[in-house]
Amino acid sequence: MGLQFDVCPSNVEEDDRGLDGPKRMVAKNSALKAEALANDYPDALILGSDTTVAFGSKILSKPADLKDAARMLMELSGREHVVYTAVSLRCKAGQVSVDFVETSTVQFKELNDRIIAAYFQQVNPLDKAGAYGIQEAREMIIKQVDGSVENVMGLPIQTLAKKLTELGFDFTVQN
């Protein structure tokens, strides 16, 4: 999108239990992050975001270790799951408070221990919800994505651009 930005961790305590379901969980966490920073930077447009992987009613957060990561990938093997990403935009001075949740459905290929071990040689699964990332080596594990691939990465930029345009931001390139 060509935006200039600063990364400022909000250091808030996220709730990854998903007791109200994955959609409400990411929406709450995203808003919590954005609101914490909006108070510190009232003139800035703050973007908070949260992503999770849901397999049925089960939330697949970041794995505890490689064994847990392998277990998650075997659970997803040959099946569909949904990735939820919430985005919260806040600007105290501009009275901006916009929230949305994007979903994408991901179909995994049939996996086995050999494929998972090879995948882990290329991708660190420990810092990723569901123990996988779509940015690298996706051809090894992913059969199909219905919806935004960027949403699976953690920021649905097409929907974000639309929301920012609706708020009056102009992204046309000036030559």
PDB file of C-alpha atoms in Angstrom:
ATOM      1  CA  MET A   1       0.000   0.000   0.000  1.00  0.00           C
ATOM      2  CA  GLY A   2       3.037   2.241   0.261  1.00  0.00           C
ATOM      3  CA  LEU A   3       2.252   3.447   3.776  1.00  0.00           C
ATOM      4  CA  GLN A   4       4.903   4.634   6.179  1.00  0.00           C
ATOM      5  CA  PHE A   5       4.410   3.348   9.702  1.00  0.00           C
ATOM      6  CA  ASP A   6       6.068   2.619  13.015  1.00  0.00           C
ATOM      7  CA  VAL A   7       5.717  -0.717  14.791  1.00  0.00           C
ATOM      8  CA  CYS A   8       4.819  -0.165  18.445  1.00  0.00           C
ATOM      9  CA  PRO A   9       3.991  -3.297  20.467  1.00  0.00           C
ATOM     10  CA  SER A  10       1.094  -2.629  22.815  1.00  0.00           C
ATOM     11  CA  ASN A  11       2.230  -5.059  25.529  1.00  0.00           C
ATOM     12  CA  VAL A  12      -1.333  -5.969  26.466  1.00  0.00           C
ATOM     13  CA  GLU A  13      -2.429  -9.336  27.827  1.00  0.00           C
ATOM     14  CA  GLU A  14      -4.256 -11.163  25.035  1.00  0.00           C
ATOM     15  CA  ASP A  15      -6.975 -13.710  25.735  1.00  0.00           C
ATOM     16  CA  ASP A  16      -6.374 -16.703  23.442  1.00  0.00           C
ATOM     17  CA  ARG A  17      -8.895 -19.040  25.045  1.00  0.00           C
ATOM     18  CA  GLY A  18     -11.651 -18.246  22.539  1.00  0.00           C
ATOM     19  CA  LEU A  19     -14.477 -18.815  24.982  1.00  0.00           C
ATOM     20  CA  ASP A  20     -16.788 -16.638  22.842  1.00  0.00           C
ATOM     21  CA  GLY A  21     -15.508 -18.172  19.603  1.00  0.00           C
ATOM     22  CA  PRO A  22     -12.557 -17.277  17.388  1.00  0.00           C
ATOM     23  CA  LYS A  23     -14.171 -14.287  15.682  1.00  0.00           C
ATOM     24  CA  ARG A  24     -14.998 -12.504  18.942  1.00  0.00           C
ATOM     25  CA  MET A  25     -11.628 -13.481  20.411  1.00  0.00           C
ATOM     26  CA  VAL A  26      -9.572 -11.836  17.653  1.00  0.00           C
ATOM     27  CA  ALA A  27     -11.915  -8.820  17.612  1.00  0.00           C
ATOM     28  CA  LYS A  28     -11.442  -8.276  21.358  1.00  0.00           C
ATOM     29  CA  ASN A  29      -7.657  -8.734  21.191  1.00  0.00           C
ATOM     30  CA  SER A  30      -7.315  -6.427  18.190  1.00  0.00           C
ATOM     31  CA  ALA A  31      -9.360  -3.668  19.831  1.00  0.00           C
ATOM     32  CA  LEU A  32      -7.449  -4.080  23.090  1.00  0.00           C
ATOM     33  CA  LYS A  33      -4.121  -3.552  21.296  1.00  0.00           C
ATOM     34  CA  ALA A  34      -5.329  -0.543  19.286  1.00  0.00           C
ATOM     35  CA  GLU A  35      -6.990   1.181  22.230  1.00  0.00           C
ATOM     36  CA  ALA A  36      -3.922   0.772  24.441  1.00  0.00           C
ATOM     37  CA  LEU A  37      -1.777   2.600  21.890  1.00  0.00           C
ATOM     38  CA  ALA A  38      -4.413   5.164  20.905  1.00  0.00           C
ATOM     39  CA  ASN A  39      -4.228   6.592  24.420  1.00  0.00           C
ATOM     40  CA  ASP A  40      -0.449   6.983  24.116  1.00  0.00           C
ATOM     41  CA  TYR A  41      -0.581   8.446  20.572  1.00  0.00           C
ATOM     42  CA  PRO A  42      -3.893  10.354  20.347  1.00  0.00           C
ATOM     43  CA  ASP A  43      -3.016  12.128  17.049  1.00  0.00           C
ATOM     44  CA  ALA A  44      -1.870   8.983  15.228  1.00  0.00           C
ATOM     45  CA  LEU A  45      -3.914   6.462  13.291  1.00  0.00           C
ATOM     46  CA  ILE A  46      -3.373   3.226  15.207  1.00  0.00           C
ATOM     47  CA  LEU A  47      -3.831  -0.203  13.672  1.00  0.00           C
ATOM     48  CA  GLY A  48      -4.229  -3.163  15.996  1.00  0.00           C
ATOM     49  CA  SER A  49      -4.555  -6.681  14.631  1.00  0.00           C
ATOM     50  CA  ASP A  50      -4.946 -10.252  15.825  1.00  0.00           C
ATOM     51  CA  THR A  51      -5.040 -13.534  13.896  1.00  0.00           C
ATOM     52  CA  THR A  52      -5.977 -17.069  14.871  1.00  0.00           C
ATOM     53  CA  VAL A  53      -6.508 -20.447  13.274  1.00  0.00           C
ATOM     54  CA  ALA A  54      -9.752 -22.284  14.067  1.00  0.00           C
ATOM     55  CA  PHE A  55     -10.326 -25.956  13.353  1.00  0.00           C
ATOM     56  CA  GLY A  56     -14.030 -26.408  13.988  1.00  0.00           C
ATOM     57  CA  SER A  57     -14.620 -24.909  17.418  1.00  0.00           C
ATOM     58  CA  LYS A  58     -10.991 -25.473  18.445  1.00  0.00           C
ATOM     59  CA  ILE A  59      -8.522 -22.566  18.524  1.00  0.00           C
ATOM     60  CA  LEU A  60      -5.019 -23.446  17.334  1.00  0.00           C
ATOM     61  CA  SER A  61      -2.715 -20.872  18.892  1.00  0.00           C
ATOM     62  CA  LYS A  62       1.069 -20.893  18.696  1.00  0.00           C
ATOM     63  CA  PRO A  63       2.515 -24.338  19.474  1.00  0.00           C
ATOM     64  CA  ALA A  64       4.430 -24.925  22.689  1.00  0.00           C
ATOM     65  CA  ASP A  65       7.221 -26.879  20.976  1.00  0.00           C
ATOM     66  CA  LEU A  66       8.015 -28.830  17.784  1.00  0.00           C
ATOM     67  CA  LYS A  67       6.097 -31.889  18.992  1.00  0.00           C
ATOM     68  CA  ASP A  68       3.005 -29.729  19.541  1.00  0.00           C
ATOM     69  CA  ALA A  69       3.531 -28.098  16.124  1.00  0.00           C
ATOM     70  CA  ALA A  70       3.710 -31.495  14.406  1.00  0.00           C
ATOM     71  CA  ARG A  71       0.550 -32.584  16.234  1.00  0.00           C
ATOM     72  CA  MET A  72      -1.278 -29.471  14.982  1.00  0.00           C
ATOM     73  CA  LEU A  73      -0.210 -30.014  11.380  1.00  0.00           C
ATOM     74  CA  MET A  74      -1.288 -33.673  11.497  1.00  0.00           C
ATOM     75  CA  GLU A  75      -4.642 -32.555  12.872  1.00  0.00           C
ATOM     76  CA  LEU A  76      -5.037 -30.162   9.914  1.00  0.00           C
ATOM     77  CA  SER A  77      -3.773 -32.723   7.370  1.00  0.00           C
ATOM     78  CA  GLY A  78      -6.200 -33.142   4.470  1.00  0.00           C
ATOM     79  CA  ARG A  79      -8.764 -30.884   6.144  1.00  0.00           C
ATOM     80  CA  GLU A  80     -10.127 -27.358   5.993  1.00  0.00           C
ATOM     81  CA  HIS A  81      -9.796 -24.753   8.699  1.00  0.00           C
ATOM     82  CA  VAL A  82     -10.585 -21.061   9.005  1.00  0.00           C
ATOM     83  CA  VAL A  83      -8.180 -18.199   9.633  1.00  0.00           C
ATOM     84  CA  TYR A  84      -9.679 -15.167  11.382  1.00  0.00           C
ATOM     85  CA  THR A  85      -7.954 -11.781  11.381  1.00  0.00           C
ATOM     86  CA  ALA A  86      -9.401  -8.776  13.170  1.00  0.00           C
ATOM     87  CA  VAL A  87      -8.249  -5.222  12.478  1.00  0.00           C
ATOM     88  CA  SER A  88      -8.995  -2.258  14.716  1.00  0.00           C
ATOM     89  CA  LEU A  89      -8.317   1.307  13.600  1.00  0.00           C
ATOM     90  CA  ARG A  90      -8.227   4.044  16.229  1.00  0.00           C
ATOM     91  CA  CYS A  91      -7.440   7.748  16.250  1.00  0.00           C
ATOM     92  CA  LYS A  92      -8.548   9.668  19.319  1.00  0.00           C
ATOM     93  CA  ALA A  93      -8.050  13.117  17.749  1.00  0.00           C
ATOM     94  CA  GLY A  94      -9.811  12.107  14.531  1.00  0.00           C
ATOM     95  CA  GLN A  95     -12.564  10.196  16.329  1.00  0.00           C
ATOM     96  CA  VAL A  96     -11.817   7.050  14.325  1.00  0.00           C
ATOM     97  CA  SER A  97     -13.025   3.745  15.729  1.00  0.00           C
ATOM     98  CA  VAL A  98     -13.388   1.065  13.063  1.00  0.00           C
ATOM     99  CA  ASP A  99     -13.244  -2.698  13.530  1.00  0.00           C
ATOM    100  CA  PHE A 100     -13.589  -5.568  11.082  1.00  0.00           C
ATOM    101  CA  VAL A 101     -12.887  -9.290  10.915  1.00  0.00           C
ATOM    102  CA  GLU A 102     -11.829 -11.092   7.745  1.00  0.00           C
ATOM    103  CA  THR A 103     -11.987 -14.864   7.282  1.00  0.00           C
ATOM    104  CA  SER A 104     -10.210 -17.194   4.868  1.00  0.00           C
ATOM    105  CA  THR A 105     -10.654 -20.937   4.504  1.00  0.00           C
ATOM    106  CA  VAL A 106      -7.486 -22.987   4.072  1.00  0.00           C
ATOM    107  CA  GLN A 107      -7.416 -26.550   2.743  1.00  0.00           C
ATOM    108  CA  PHE A 108      -4.343 -28.566   3.715  1.00  0.00           C
ATOM    109  CA  LYS A 109      -2.778 -31.317   1.632  1.00  0.00           C
ATOM    110  CA  GLU A 110      -2.449 -34.796   3.115  1.00  0.00           C
ATOM    111  CA  LEU A 111       0.626 -34.639   5.360  1.00  0.00           C
ATOM    112  CA  ASN A 112       2.885 -37.232   6.941  1.00  0.00           C
ATOM    113  CA  ASP A 113       5.848 -37.164   9.331  1.00  0.00           C
ATOM    114  CA  ARG A 114       8.367 -36.835   6.469  1.00  0.00           C
ATOM    115  CA  ILE A 115       6.579 -33.833   4.918  1.00  0.00           C
ATOM    116  CA  ILE A 116       6.191 -32.141   8.287  1.00  0.00           C
ATOM    117  CA  ALA A 117       9.888 -32.643   9.130  1.00  0.00           C
ATOM    118  CA  ALA A 118      10.884 -31.198   5.738  1.00  0.00           C
ATOM    119  CA  TYR A 119       8.498 -28.280   6.264  1.00  0.00           C
ATOM    120  CA  PHE A 120      10.060 -27.544   9.666  1.00  0.00           C
ATOM    121  CA  GLN A 121      13.473 -27.403   7.967  1.00  0.00           C
ATOM    122  CA  GLN A 122      12.192 -24.406   5.979  1.00  0.00           C
ATOM    123  CA  VAL A 123       9.704 -22.752   8.353  1.00  0.00           C
ATOM    124  CA  ASN A 124       9.856 -22.059  12.093  1.00  0.00           C
ATOM    125  CA  PRO A 125       6.382 -23.135  13.261  1.00  0.00           C
ATOM    126  CA  LEU A 126       6.807 -22.001  16.868  1.00  0.00           C
ATOM    127  CA  ASP A 127       5.832 -18.355  16.384  1.00  0.00           C
ATOM    128  CA  LYS A 128       2.780 -19.044  14.199  1.00  0.00           C
ATOM    129  CA  ALA A 129      -0.835 -19.768  15.071  1.00  0.00           C
ATOM    130  CA  GLY A 130      -1.675 -23.241  13.812  1.00  0.00           C
ATOM    131  CA  ALA A 131       2.058 -24.010  13.482  1.00  0.00           C
ATOM    132  CA  TYR A 132       2.356 -22.805   9.891  1.00  0.00           C
ATOM    133  CA  GLY A 133       2.965 -19.717   7.820  1.00  0.00           C
ATOM    134  CA  ILE A 134       1.711 -19.157   4.317  1.00  0.00           C
ATOM    135  CA  GLN A 135       4.550 -16.803   3.357  1.00  0.00           C
ATOM    136  CA  GLU A 136       7.092 -19.547   2.728  1.00  0.00           C
ATOM    137  CA  ALA A 137       6.983 -23.194   1.595  1.00  0.00           C
ATOM    138  CA  ARG A 138       3.200 -23.109   1.298  1.00  0.00           C
ATOM    139  CA  GLU A 139       3.313 -25.491  -1.661  1.00  0.00           C
ATOM    140  CA  MET A 140       4.435 -28.227   0.755  1.00  0.00           C
ATOM    141  CA  ILE A 141       1.324 -28.165   2.948  1.00  0.00           C
ATOM    142  CA  ILE A 142      -1.446 -26.019   1.451  1.00  0.00           C
ATOM    143  CA  LYS A 143      -3.772 -27.279  -1.254  1.00  0.00           C
ATOM    144  CA  GLN A 144      -6.059 -24.241  -1.571  1.00  0.00           C
ATOM    145  CA  VAL A 145      -7.029 -20.915   0.008  1.00  0.00           C
ATOM    146  CA  ASP A 146     -10.530 -19.500  -0.346  1.00  0.00           C
ATOM    147  CA  GLY A 147     -10.376 -15.827   0.552  1.00  0.00           C
ATOM    148  CA  SER A 148      -7.501 -13.444   1.120  1.00  0.00           C
ATOM    149  CA  VAL A 149      -4.021 -15.001   1.304  1.00  0.00           C
ATOM    150  CA  GLU A 150      -2.863 -11.772   3.001  1.00  0.00           C
ATOM    151  CA  ASN A 151      -5.489 -12.434   5.669  1.00  0.00           C
ATOM    152  CA  VAL A 152      -3.818 -15.782   6.377  1.00  0.00           C
ATOM    153  CA  MET A 153      -0.504 -13.898   6.697  1.00  0.00           C
ATOM    154  CA  GLY A 154      -2.122 -11.709   9.352  1.00  0.00           C
ATOM    155  CA  LEU A 155      -3.275  -8.484   7.650  1.00  0.00           C
ATOM    156  CA  PRO A 156      -6.039  -8.405   5.015  1.00  0.00           C
ATOM    157  CA  ILE A 157      -4.612  -5.470   3.068  1.00  0.00           C
ATOM    158  CA  GLN A 158      -7.354  -5.295   0.414  1.00  0.00           C
ATOM    159  CA  THR A 159     -10.069  -4.848   3.036  1.00  0.00           C
ATOM    160  CA  LEU A 160      -7.815  -2.508   5.025  1.00  0.00           C
ATOM    161  CA  ALA A 161      -7.256  -0.321   1.942  1.00  0.00           C
ATOM    162  CA  LYS A 162     -11.024  -0.190   1.354  1.00  0.00           C
ATOM    163  CA  LYS A 163     -11.711   0.823   4.974  1.00  0.00           C
ATOM    164  CA  LEU A 164      -8.996   3.490   4.893  1.00  0.00           C
ATOM    165  CA  THR A 165     -10.406   4.877   1.622  1.00  0.00           C
ATOM    166  CA  GLU A 166     -13.877   4.989   3.218  1.00  0.00           C
ATOM    167  CA  LEU A 167     -12.314   7.028   6.047  1.00  0.00           C
ATOM    168  CA  GLY A 168     -10.983   9.552   3.519  1.00  0.00           C
ATOM    169  CA  PHE A 169      -7.409   8.391   3.039  1.00  0.00           C
ATOM    170  CA  ASP A 170      -6.216   8.817  -0.561  1.00  0.00           C
ATOM    171  CA  PHE A 171      -3.888   6.174  -1.973  1.00  0.00           C
ATOM    172  CA  THR A 172      -3.673   7.412  -5.549  1.00  0.00           C
ATOM    173  CA  VAL A 173      -0.102   7.724  -6.753  1.00  0.00           C
ATOM    174  CA  GLN A 174       0.936  11.241  -7.713  1.00  0.00           C
ATOM    175  CA  ASN A 175       3.515  11.498 -10.539  1.00  0.00           C
TER     176      ASN A 175
END
